[in-house]
mmCIF file of C-alpha atoms and ligand atoms in Angstrom:
data_model
loop_
_atom_site.group_PDB
_atom_site.id
_atom_site.type_symbol
_atom_site.label_atom_id
_atom_site.label_comp_id
_atom_site.label_asym_id
_atom_site.label_seq_id
_atom_site.Cartn_x
_atom_site.Cartn_y
_atom_site.Cartn_z
ATOM 1 C CA MET E 1 15.528 -173.715 -17.529
ATOM 2 C CA ARG E 2 12.423 -171.648 -16.847
ATOM 3 C CA ILE E 3 13.340 -168.004 -16.462
ATOM 4 C CA ALA E 4 10.887 -165.584 -14.896
ATOM 5 C CA LEU E 5 11.021 -161.899 -14.060
ATOM 6 C CA PHE E 6 9.354 -160.805 -10.829
ATOM 7 C CA ASP E 7 8.884 -158.024 -8.279
ATOM 8 C CA ASN E 8 11.447 -155.240 -8.925
ATOM 9 C CA TYR E 9 12.857 -156.822 -12.121
ATOM 10 C CA ARG E 10 14.389 -159.749 -10.249
ATOM 11 C CA ILE E 11 15.393 -162.743 -12.392
ATOM 12 C CA GLY E 12 14.097 -166.065 -11.118
ATOM 13 C CA ILE E 13 14.688 -169.668 -12.077
ATOM 14 C CA VAL E 14 11.409 -171.500 -11.715
ATOM 15 C CA ASP E 15 11.208 -175.119 -10.579
ATOM 16 C CA GLY E 16 7.676 -176.411 -10.171
ATOM 17 C CA THR E 17 5.944 -173.980 -7.824
ATOM 18 C CA SER E 18 9.118 -172.415 -6.451
ATOM 19 C CA VAL E 19 11.512 -169.759 -7.703
ATOM 20 C CA ARG E 20 15.145 -168.879 -6.929
ATOM 21 C CA ASP E 21 16.449 -165.339 -7.360
ATOM 22 C CA VAL E 22 19.584 -165.311 -9.542
ATOM 23 C CA THR E 23 19.679 -161.583 -10.326
ATOM 24 C CA GLU E 24 23.185 -161.356 -8.845
ATOM 25 C CA ALA E 25 24.533 -163.283 -11.849
ATOM 26 C CA VAL E 26 23.874 -160.266 -14.080
ATOM 27 C CA ASP E 27 26.006 -157.088 -14.071
ATOM 28 C CA SER E 28 24.734 -154.853 -11.262
ATOM 29 C CA ARG E 29 24.233 -151.922 -13.632
ATOM 30 C CA TRP E 30 21.091 -153.717 -14.857
ATOM 31 C CA HIS E 31 19.611 -154.464 -11.438
ATOM 32 C CA GLY E 32 16.184 -152.877 -11.069
ATOM 33 C CA SER E 33 15.953 -152.315 -14.828
ATOM 34 C CA PRO E 34 13.416 -153.942 -17.161
ATOM 35 C CA TYR E 35 16.350 -154.527 -19.524
ATOM 36 C CA VAL E 36 18.044 -156.923 -17.065
ATOM 37 C CA ILE E 37 16.593 -159.870 -18.969
ATOM 38 C CA ASN E 38 17.843 -158.581 -22.337
ATOM 39 C CA ASP E 39 21.354 -158.548 -20.839
ATOM 40 C CA LEU E 40 20.935 -162.047 -19.425
ATOM 41 C CA ILE E 41 19.805 -163.365 -22.807
ATOM 42 C CA GLU E 42 22.587 -161.625 -24.734
ATOM 43 C CA HIS E 43 25.323 -162.881 -22.406
ATOM 44 C CA PHE E 44 23.733 -166.174 -21.406
ATOM 45 C CA ASP E 45 26.651 -168.412 -22.444
ATOM 46 C CA GLU E 46 29.250 -166.481 -20.467
ATOM 47 C CA LEU E 47 26.863 -166.159 -17.498
ATOM 48 C CA ASN E 48 26.495 -169.906 -17.078
ATOM 49 C CA ALA E 49 28.968 -170.171 -14.177
ATOM 50 C CA PRO E 50 27.638 -167.126 -12.262
ATOM 51 C CA LEU E 51 24.090 -168.361 -12.861
ATOM 52 C CA GLN E 52 24.847 -171.784 -11.432
ATOM 53 C CA ALA E 53 26.577 -170.168 -8.432
ATOM 54 C CA ALA E 54 23.640 -167.841 -7.801
ATOM 55 C CA LEU E 55 21.230 -170.736 -8.182
ATOM 56 C CA ALA E 56 23.143 -172.829 -5.642
ATOM 57 C CA SER E 57 23.115 -170.092 -2.988
ATOM 58 C CA ALA E 58 19.623 -168.676 -3.606
ATOM 59 C CA LYS E 59 16.912 -169.546 -1.184
ATOM 60 C CA GLU E 60 13.779 -171.087 -2.564
ATOM 61 C CA ARG E 61 10.620 -169.000 -2.536
ATOM 62 C CA SER E 62 7.087 -169.916 -3.454
ATOM 63 C CA LEU E 63 5.969 -168.621 -6.850
ATOM 64 C CA ALA E 64 2.722 -167.605 -5.133
ATOM 65 C CA GLU E 65 4.631 -165.032 -3.007
ATOM 66 C CA VAL E 66 6.058 -163.111 -5.931
ATOM 67 C CA SER E 67 4.527 -160.876 -8.550
ATOM 68 C CA LEU E 68 5.396 -162.149 -12.013
ATOM 69 C CA LEU E 69 6.278 -159.541 -14.636
ATOM 70 C CA PRO E 70 6.347 -160.030 -18.395
ATOM 71 C CA PRO E 71 9.507 -162.140 -18.818
ATOM 72 C CA ILE E 72 10.757 -159.689 -21.469
ATOM 73 C CA PRO E 73 9.216 -156.287 -20.655
ATOM 74 C CA ARG E 74 11.158 -154.388 -23.334
ATOM 75 C CA PRO E 75 11.808 -156.538 -26.402
ATOM 76 C CA GLY E 76 13.518 -154.574 -29.134
ATOM 77 C CA GLN E 77 11.223 -155.990 -31.806
ATOM 78 C CA VAL E 78 8.026 -158.013 -31.785
ATOM 79 C CA LEU E 79 7.479 -159.655 -35.175
ATOM 80 C CA ALA E 80 4.465 -161.795 -35.987
ATOM 81 C CA ALA E 81 3.297 -164.215 -38.658
ATOM 82 C CA PRO E 82 -0.155 -163.686 -40.194
ATOM 83 C CA ALA E 83 -2.489 -166.609 -41.013
ATOM 84 C CA ASN E 84 0.037 -169.377 -40.375
ATOM 85 C CA TYR E 85 -2.444 -172.236 -39.794
ATOM 86 C CA GLY E 86 -4.590 -173.348 -42.719
ATOM 87 C CA ALA E 87 -7.825 -173.717 -40.750
ATOM 88 C CA HIS E 88 -7.435 -170.235 -39.240
ATOM 89 C CA ALA E 89 -6.800 -168.695 -42.665
ATOM 90 C CA ALA E 90 -10.009 -170.370 -43.870
ATOM 91 C CA GLU E 91 -12.101 -169.128 -40.937
ATOM 92 C CA MET E 92 -10.872 -165.568 -41.447
ATOM 93 C CA THR E 93 -11.531 -165.647 -45.180
ATOM 94 C CA SER E 94 -15.143 -166.640 -44.520
ATOM 95 C CA SER E 95 -15.700 -164.197 -41.647
ATOM 96 C CA ARG E 96 -17.022 -160.672 -41.671
ATOM 97 C CA HIS E 97 -13.753 -159.573 -40.073
ATOM 98 C CA ARG E 98 -11.708 -160.527 -43.122
ATOM 99 C CA PRO E 99 -9.398 -157.946 -44.636
ATOM 100 C CA ALA E 100 -10.952 -155.769 -47.325
ATOM 101 C CA GLY E 101 -11.241 -157.364 -50.728
ATOM 102 C CA GLY E 102 -12.484 -160.745 -49.563
ATOM 103 C CA GLN E 103 -9.476 -162.590 -50.985
ATOM 104 C CA ALA E 104 -8.113 -165.667 -49.280
ATOM 105 C CA LEU E 105 -5.478 -164.807 -46.714
ATOM 106 C CA LYS E 106 -1.977 -165.463 -47.939
ATOM 107 C CA SER E 107 0.495 -167.311 -45.743
ATOM 108 C CA PRO E 108 3.640 -165.749 -44.260
ATOM 109 C CA ARG E 109 5.594 -167.502 -47.019
ATOM 110 C CA GLU E 110 4.003 -165.067 -49.490
ATOM 111 C CA VAL E 111 3.479 -161.947 -47.380
ATOM 112 C CA GLY E 112 6.105 -162.230 -44.639
ATOM 113 C CA PHE E 113 5.708 -160.868 -41.125
ATOM 114 C CA PHE E 114 4.062 -157.863 -39.515
ATOM 115 C CA VAL E 115 5.157 -155.867 -36.474
ATOM 116 C CA LYS E 116 3.409 -155.347 -33.148
ATOM 117 C CA ALA E 117 4.403 -152.324 -31.080
ATOM 118 C CA SER E 118 6.700 -153.577 -28.310
ATOM 119 C CA GLY E 119 4.771 -151.313 -25.926
ATOM 120 C CA SER E 120 1.822 -153.709 -26.226
ATOM 121 C CA ILE E 121 3.662 -156.316 -24.104
ATOM 122 C CA SER E 122 2.064 -157.333 -20.799
ATOM 123 C CA GLY E 123 2.634 -160.133 -18.327
ATOM 124 C CA PRO E 124 1.040 -163.006 -16.445
ATOM 125 C CA ALA E 125 -0.224 -160.751 -13.634
ATOM 126 C CA ASP E 126 -1.628 -158.047 -15.900
ATOM 127 C CA ALA E 127 -5.248 -157.803 -16.990
ATOM 128 C CA ILE E 128 -6.064 -157.414 -20.673
ATOM 129 C CA GLN E 129 -7.301 -153.833 -21.066
ATOM 130 C CA ARG E 130 -10.048 -153.735 -23.659
ATOM 131 C CA PRO E 131 -10.593 -150.264 -25.144
ATOM 132 C CA ALA E 132 -14.273 -149.280 -25.296
ATOM 133 C CA LEU E 133 -14.259 -148.291 -28.961
ATOM 134 C CA PRO E 134 -17.428 -148.656 -31.024
ATOM 135 C CA GLY E 135 -17.642 -151.030 -33.985
ATOM 136 C CA ARG E 136 -14.788 -153.271 -32.904
ATOM 137 C CA VAL E 137 -14.542 -156.781 -31.550
ATOM 138 C CA CYS E 138 -11.568 -157.950 -29.485
ATOM 139 C CA HIS E 139 -10.286 -161.372 -30.584
ATOM 140 C CA HIS E 140 -7.991 -163.790 -28.740
ATOM 141 C CA GLU E 141 -5.144 -165.510 -30.610
ATOM 142 C CA VAL E 142 -2.929 -167.984 -28.747
ATOM 143 C CA GLU E 143 0.509 -168.414 -30.314
ATOM 144 C CA LEU E 144 3.908 -169.971 -29.751
ATOM 145 C CA GLY E 145 6.330 -167.104 -29.093
ATOM 146 C CA VAL E 146 9.984 -167.557 -30.064
ATOM 147 C CA VAL E 147 12.656 -165.613 -28.150
ATOM 148 C CA ILE E 148 15.796 -164.747 -30.089
ATOM 149 C CA GLY E 149 19.063 -165.510 -28.267
ATOM 150 C CA LYS E 150 21.908 -164.726 -30.649
ATOM 151 C CA ALA E 151 21.789 -161.951 -33.221
ATOM 152 C CA ALA E 152 20.475 -163.345 -36.503
ATOM 153 C CA ARG E 153 21.099 -161.807 -39.918
ATOM 154 C CA GLY E 154 20.598 -163.835 -43.081
ATOM 155 C CA VAL E 155 20.270 -167.096 -41.149
ATOM 156 C CA PRO E 156 19.106 -170.138 -43.145
ATOM 157 C CA ALA E 157 16.212 -172.140 -41.692
ATOM 158 C CA GLU E 158 18.383 -175.127 -40.816
ATOM 159 C CA ARG E 159 20.605 -172.963 -38.583
ATOM 160 C CA ALA E 160 17.793 -170.925 -37.016
ATOM 161 C CA ILE E 161 17.740 -173.092 -33.902
ATOM 162 C CA ASP E 162 21.228 -171.796 -33.008
ATOM 163 C CA HIS E 163 19.728 -168.303 -32.677
ATOM 164 C CA ILE E 164 16.754 -169.226 -30.508
ATOM 165 C CA PHE E 165 17.006 -168.604 -26.776
ATOM 166 C CA GLY E 166 13.686 -170.085 -25.812
ATOM 167 C CA TYR E 167 9.925 -170.089 -26.066
ATOM 168 C CA LEU E 168 6.909 -168.659 -24.290
ATOM 169 C CA ILE E 169 3.151 -168.431 -24.542
ATOM 170 C CA LEU E 170 2.034 -165.328 -26.405
ATOM 171 C CA LEU E 171 -1.402 -163.897 -27.028
ATOM 172 C CA ASP E 172 -1.787 -161.750 -30.121
ATOM 173 C CA LEU E 173 -4.900 -159.797 -29.189
ATOM 174 C CA THR E 174 -6.590 -157.993 -32.019
ATOM 175 C CA LEU E 175 -9.253 -155.302 -32.124
ATOM 176 C CA ARG E 176 -11.029 -156.224 -35.343
ATOM 177 C CA THR E 177 -13.376 -153.881 -37.116
ATOM 178 C CA GLU E 178 -16.822 -154.617 -38.470
ATOM 179 C CA GLY E 179 -18.314 -153.162 -41.615
ATOM 180 C CA GLU E 180 -16.389 -150.842 -43.873
ATOM 181 C CA ARG E 181 -13.943 -149.423 -41.360
ATOM 182 C CA GLN E 182 -10.322 -150.328 -42.139
ATOM 183 C CA GLU E 183 -7.439 -149.935 -39.738
ATOM 184 C CA GLU E 184 -3.805 -150.898 -40.086
ATOM 185 C CA ARG E 185 -2.972 -154.327 -38.718
ATOM 186 C CA THR E 186 -0.253 -152.758 -36.594
ATOM 187 C CA LEU E 187 -2.778 -150.476 -34.889
ATOM 188 C CA ARG E 188 -5.346 -153.237 -34.342
ATOM 189 C CA LYS E 189 -2.774 -155.398 -32.593
ATOM 190 C CA SER E 190 -0.752 -152.802 -30.700
ATOM 191 C CA PHE E 191 -3.109 -151.549 -27.993
ATOM 192 C CA GLU E 192 -1.468 -151.617 -24.583
ATOM 193 C CA THR E 193 -1.666 -155.113 -22.997
ATOM 194 C CA PHE E 194 -2.498 -156.678 -26.381
ATOM 195 C CA THR E 195 0.618 -158.886 -26.292
ATOM 196 C CA PRO E 196 0.564 -160.868 -23.033
ATOM 197 C CA ILE E 197 3.629 -163.120 -22.723
ATOM 198 C CA GLY E 198 4.780 -165.640 -20.150
ATOM 199 C CA PRO E 199 4.518 -166.943 -17.584
ATOM 200 C CA PHE E 200 8.283 -167.409 -18.066
ATOM 201 C CA ILE E 201 10.789 -168.195 -20.835
ATOM 202 C CA VAL E 202 11.530 -171.895 -21.309
ATOM 203 C CA THR E 203 15.033 -172.225 -22.732
ATOM 204 C CA ALA E 204 15.390 -173.965 -26.079
ATOM 205 C CA ASP E 205 17.257 -176.972 -24.635
ATOM 206 C CA GLU E 206 14.052 -177.984 -22.828
ATOM 207 C CA VAL E 207 11.904 -177.961 -25.959
ATOM 208 C CA THR E 208 12.610 -181.064 -28.022
ATOM 209 C CA ASP E 209 10.644 -179.919 -31.062
ATOM 210 C CA PRO E 210 9.007 -176.490 -31.386
ATOM 211 C CA GLY E 211 7.194 -178.025 -34.367
ATOM 212 C CA ASN E 212 5.248 -180.401 -32.138
ATOM 213 C CA LEU E 213 3.668 -178.469 -29.261
ATOM 214 C CA GLY E 214 -0.001 -178.557 -28.326
ATOM 215 C CA LEU E 215 -1.584 -175.177 -27.662
ATOM 216 C CA ARG E 216 -4.969 -174.482 -26.119
ATOM 217 C CA LEU E 217 -7.043 -171.483 -25.086
ATOM 218 C CA TRP E 218 -10.208 -171.259 -23.004
ATOM 219 C CA VAL E 219 -12.516 -168.316 -22.325
ATOM 220 C CA ASN E 220 -14.492 -168.652 -19.056
ATOM 221 C CA GLY E 221 -13.730 -172.378 -19.100
ATOM 222 C CA GLU E 222 -14.937 -172.904 -22.678
ATOM 223 C CA LEU E 223 -12.283 -174.405 -24.948
ATOM 224 C CA ARG E 224 -11.943 -172.095 -27.963
ATOM 225 C CA GLN E 225 -8.613 -173.013 -29.566
ATOM 226 C CA GLN E 226 -6.852 -176.366 -29.609
ATOM 227 C CA ALA E 227 -4.119 -177.178 -32.092
ATOM 228 C CA ASN E 228 -0.522 -178.269 -32.519
ATOM 229 C CA THR E 229 2.423 -176.353 -33.949
ATOM 230 C CA ARG E 230 2.959 -179.241 -36.379
ATOM 231 C CA ASP E 231 0.147 -177.592 -38.353
ATOM 232 C CA LEU E 232 2.091 -174.358 -38.847
ATOM 233 C CA ILE E 233 2.168 -173.596 -42.577
ATOM 234 C CA VAL E 234 5.580 -171.933 -42.252
ATOM 235 C CA GLY E 235 7.710 -173.462 -39.500
ATOM 236 C CA VAL E 236 9.846 -171.674 -36.932
ATOM 237 C CA GLY E 237 13.119 -172.103 -38.844
ATOM 238 C CA GLU E 238 11.723 -170.725 -42.073
ATOM 239 C CA LEU E 239 10.074 -167.785 -40.266
ATOM 240 C CA ILE E 240 13.451 -166.836 -38.808
ATOM 241 C CA GLU E 241 15.197 -167.273 -42.141
ATOM 242 C CA GLN E 242 12.712 -164.927 -43.749
ATOM 243 C CA ALA E 243 12.704 -162.278 -41.004
ATOM 244 C CA SER E 244 16.486 -162.329 -40.572
ATOM 245 C CA GLY E 245 16.771 -161.713 -44.299
ATOM 246 C CA VAL E 246 14.965 -158.413 -43.768
ATOM 247 C CA VAL E 247 16.394 -157.087 -40.509
ATOM 248 C CA THR E 248 18.858 -158.296 -37.897
ATOM 249 C CA LEU E 249 17.030 -160.082 -35.083
ATOM 250 C CA ARG E 250 18.575 -159.317 -31.695
ATOM 251 C CA PRO E 251 18.697 -161.001 -28.293
ATOM 252 C CA GLY E 252 15.321 -160.656 -26.583
ATOM 253 C CA ASP E 253 13.373 -160.018 -29.781
ATOM 254 C CA ILE E 254 10.145 -162.008 -29.968
ATOM 255 C CA TYR E 255 8.554 -163.732 -32.956
ATOM 256 C CA ALA E 256 4.841 -164.649 -32.676
ATOM 257 C CA THR E 257 4.374 -167.643 -34.952
ATOM 258 C CA GLY E 258 0.644 -167.303 -35.708
ATOM 259 C CA THR E 259 -2.624 -168.563 -34.273
ATOM 260 C CA PRO E 260 -4.678 -171.648 -35.105
ATOM 261 C CA GLU E 261 -8.417 -171.757 -35.789
ATOM 262 C CA GLY E 262 -11.010 -170.925 -33.158
ATOM 263 C CA VAL E 263 -10.335 -167.216 -32.641
ATOM 264 C CA GLY E 264 -13.292 -165.469 -31.100
ATOM 265 C CA PRO E 265 -14.378 -162.463 -29.081
ATOM 266 C CA ILE E 266 -13.458 -161.622 -25.508
ATOM 267 C CA GLU E 267 -15.482 -159.225 -23.394
ATOM 268 C CA VAL E 268 -14.930 -157.242 -20.219
ATOM 269 C CA GLY E 269 -15.274 -159.632 -17.270
ATOM 270 C CA ASP E 270 -14.033 -162.689 -19.178
ATOM 271 C CA VAL E 271 -11.142 -164.826 -17.976
ATOM 272 C CA VAL E 272 -8.748 -166.134 -20.627
ATOM 273 C CA HIS E 273 -6.705 -169.264 -19.914
ATOM 274 C CA ALA E 274 -3.949 -170.343 -22.310
ATOM 275 C CA GLU E 275 -1.532 -173.269 -22.246
ATOM 276 C CA ILE E 276 1.247 -174.586 -24.459
ATOM 277 C CA ASP E 277 2.833 -177.988 -23.803
ATOM 278 C CA GLY E 278 5.850 -177.516 -21.518
ATOM 279 C CA LEU E 279 5.568 -173.727 -21.434
ATOM 280 C CA GLY E 280 3.149 -173.300 -18.523
ATOM 281 C CA GLU E 281 -0.086 -171.363 -18.525
ATOM 282 C CA LEU E 282 -1.487 -167.843 -18.510
ATOM 283 C CA ASN E 283 -4.653 -166.792 -16.675
ATOM 284 C CA LEU E 284 -5.741 -163.310 -17.629
ATOM 285 C CA SER E 285 -8.804 -161.287 -16.797
ATOM 286 C CA VAL E 286 -10.305 -158.810 -19.255
ATOM 287 C CA VAL E 287 -11.081 -155.319 -17.952
ATOM 288 C CA GLU E 288 -12.264 -152.155 -19.618
ATOM 289 C CA ARG E 289 -9.392 -149.811 -20.322
ATOM 290 C CA GLY E 290 -9.595 -146.994 -17.807
ATOM 291 C CA TRP E 291 -7.893 -144.246 -19.794
HETATM 292 MN MN1 LIG N 301 -1.675 -163.570 -34.663
#
């Protein structure tokens, strides 16, 4: 199932280029709220019958007629893996944007996850707002995003799949510094619109193997990143085991699994196109932040 959020926080089931509104399946107290999707995810099993009923009676609309929102506008937590592809770790170690000290980047197995502010989430219809700050370069990072379905605390890797609701495309945009300036990773990656997600959530039953998905990113038609999640250093299950050993992961939380090699700058006026096998595509323009 491909679950989108659109217009006034309506929940839609996407089929090809059409969408059916199934908002009525969710308790009416959540209608019109950005948290409607968190409730759907948390109660998904018990909502199966109402969802099917709503789906059967909903009229089909064209996706082109609706305005897609971030599928999870208010995730409780957005966790992210650093340097989780070997070739990306190598390119960062040899770049002028490397962390201070010039040491090789350690994998998430050694250093664990970092946090992005959940307020940095944006959606498929939102432009990337690039702040006009001096001495920084804005980098694109395309990543597989994992959506937590069932609360996870102390979950071993082999049972992690039971706690995954689905997957989406995620961009982990980063305002890197040049020269001596140092800023916290959380700040660099938490500017508003720096975590585009979407275009919808694909439920886990439709993804045969999250460890074998091609991901690609273009800027103005130029292919910049092309890789496969089989090259993740630390796989999805192990990432969830590690994170859920630190803090309880809750329905609607998002885990960004890391970006492959090929990260590079984006500028105002650019158009960023990202795809992951089976998860759709994002087309985002880059504008200068107006505030
Ligand atoms: Mn990243």
